[in-house]
Amino acid sequence: EIVAHLRALRARQPVRYWAFYSSQLGGIVTDPALMVLPFDDHIVHRGHGVFDTAAIVNGKIYDLEAHLDRFLRSANLSRLPLPCPRAEMREIIARTAAVSEKRDGSIRYWISAGPGSLGLPPAAGAEPGFFVMIFGGLAYPDSWYTDGLRVMTTTYPIKPPLYAVTKSTNYLPNVLMQLEAQEAGLDNGVFVDEAGHVGESSNMNVAFVGEDGVLRHPKFDHILSGCTSLRLLELARGVVGSLLRGVEVVDIPVAQARASREMLLIGSSVKVAPIVEWDRKPIGDGRPGPLARALRELLGRDMHEGTDRLIDVPY
Ligand SMILES: Cc1ncc(COP(=O)(O)O)c(C=O)c1O
């Protein structure tokens, strides 16, 4: 009867959760009703946990090492002990992907402080948890790529740098920003810092192509180090002289950003999408620009053919 209740939980939201590993369950399950955590795990009631998301592309895992680097950095900043060594995490992630049998999808994984109390610091002797979910990924409308997105400066304060660079399970500002944008009939929000420099979006980075043909990305000291942005910046440096005049990672004042020719949204789920309007004013000519498309294609090729960044899934 309890399992029937758990199964009914998503009756109104057909989910695409294909396989789930839990150190607490001791293995991998494929029935979403069994993809559960104990309520007293501190990741649930205190947000003491970290996560990361990577992609399965054409039967391979893309850029997992970069995502694991960030995951372990976040765990360290959150004072979370590792539930198992990195190599074992990598192996469990690949094995869970194999059980899903999916050749395209998303992989999200978490470290939790573990169960044992309802206090703040982890319970004495608490066992940290490790969880891996293979799922359908966040889907965005095609119109984001063909027509572009419309965004607003959020009224919610940007996270202080320590919390912004840590990918923890505390996404309240990010959630509020998306809700605020939705209510305004827009696609997403943008955080701006106290100095008036551009930050990032809810679960994506932003970057700009200036009238001078230079790709500019905000510094990563007060925003999340997007694995997609970092890789795209590397790829973009390879097309300086042809597609671009330069690549810079700098503080970007809002006024300078607004005067850009193109504004880009960048992330593992969205890849590269054009932003055509910010605070009801057009960016450039108000239409998706050529660099958004060219950089998306560059990244797309890397995701399919970047053999040094693709890990085999043992299907
Ligand atoms: C706050 C935030 N910024 C940026 C990103 C983009 O990072 P990535 O390219 O690794 O998906 C994400 C998503 O992970 C995020 O949550």
Coordinates of N, CA and C in Angstrom, one line a residue, residues 8 13 45 51 61 65 76 96 104-106 108 113 135-136 155 171 177 194-195 248 265 270 273 278 295 304 309:
A8 N 1.8 6.8 -6.8 CA 0.8 7.7 -7.2 C 1.2 9.2 -7.1
Q13 N 2.4 14.2 -13.0 CA 3.6 14.7 -13.6 C 4.4 13.5 -14.2
H45 N 16.4 18.3 5.3 CA 15.8 19.3 6.1 C 16.7 20.4 6.4
F51 N 25.4 18.8 -5.4 CA 25.0 18.0 -6.5 C 25.8 18.5 -7.8
I61 N 29.3 9.6 -21.8 CA 29.2 10.6 -20.8 C 30.2 11.7 -21.2
E65 N 34.8 14.4 -16.0 CA 35.9 14.8 -15.1 C 35.8 16.2 -14.6
N76 N 33.9 19.8 -0.6 CA 34.9 20.3 0.3 C 34.5 21.6 0.9
T96 N 25.2 3.2 -13.4 CA 23.8 3.6 -13.3 C 23.3 4.0 -14.7
D104 N 20.9 8.9 -24.6 CA 20.8 10.4 -24.4 C 20.0 10.7 -23.2
G105 N 20.5 11.6 -22.4 CA 19.8 11.9 -21.1 C 20.7 12.7 -20.2
S106 N 20.2 12.9 -19.0 CA 21.0 13.7 -18.0 C 21.3 12.8 -16.8
R108 N 22.2 13.3 -12.8 CA 22.4 14.2 -11.7 C 22.9 13.4 -10.5
A113 N 24.7 14.8 3.7 CA 25.4 14.7 5.0 C 25.0 13.4 5.7
F135 N 18.0 10.6 -15.9 CA 16.7 11.1 -16.2 C 16.6 11.8 -17.6
G136 N 15.4 12.2 -17.9 CA 15.2 12.8 -19.3 C 15.8 14.1 -19.5
T155 N 14.9 40.7 -9.0 CA 14.9 41.6 -7.8 C 15.5 40.9 -6.6
Y171 N 19.0 26.2 -3.5 CA 18.8 26.9 -4.8 C 17.6 27.9 -4.6
M177 N 14.1 33.4 -8.6 CA 14.3 34.2 -9.8 C 13.5 33.6 -11.0
E194 N 26.5 43.5 -6.4 CA 26.3 44.8 -5.7 C 27.1 45.9 -6.4
A195 N 28.2 45.5 -7.1 CA 29.0 46.5 -7.9 C 28.4 46.8 -9.2
E248 N 37.4 37.1 -23.5 CA 37.8 37.7 -22.2 C 36.9 37.2 -21.1
L265 N 23.0 32.5 -23.4 CA 22.7 31.7 -22.2 C 23.5 30.3 -22.4
V270 N 20.9 23.7 -21.5 CA 20.5 24.6 -22.6 C 21.5 24.7 -23.8
A273 N 22.1 29.3 -26.1 CA 20.9 29.9 -26.6 C 21.0 31.4 -26.7
W278 N 16.3 42.0 -22.9 CA 16.7 42.0 -21.4 C 16.0 43.2 -20.8
L295 N 28.5 29.1 -32.0 CA 29.1 28.6 -30.8 C 28.3 27.3 -30.3
H304 N 29.8 15.5 -29.3 CA 29.7 14.3 -30.1 C 31.1 13.7 -30.4
R309 N 37.0 13.8 -24.1 CA 36.1 14.2 -23.1 C 34.9 13.3 -23.0

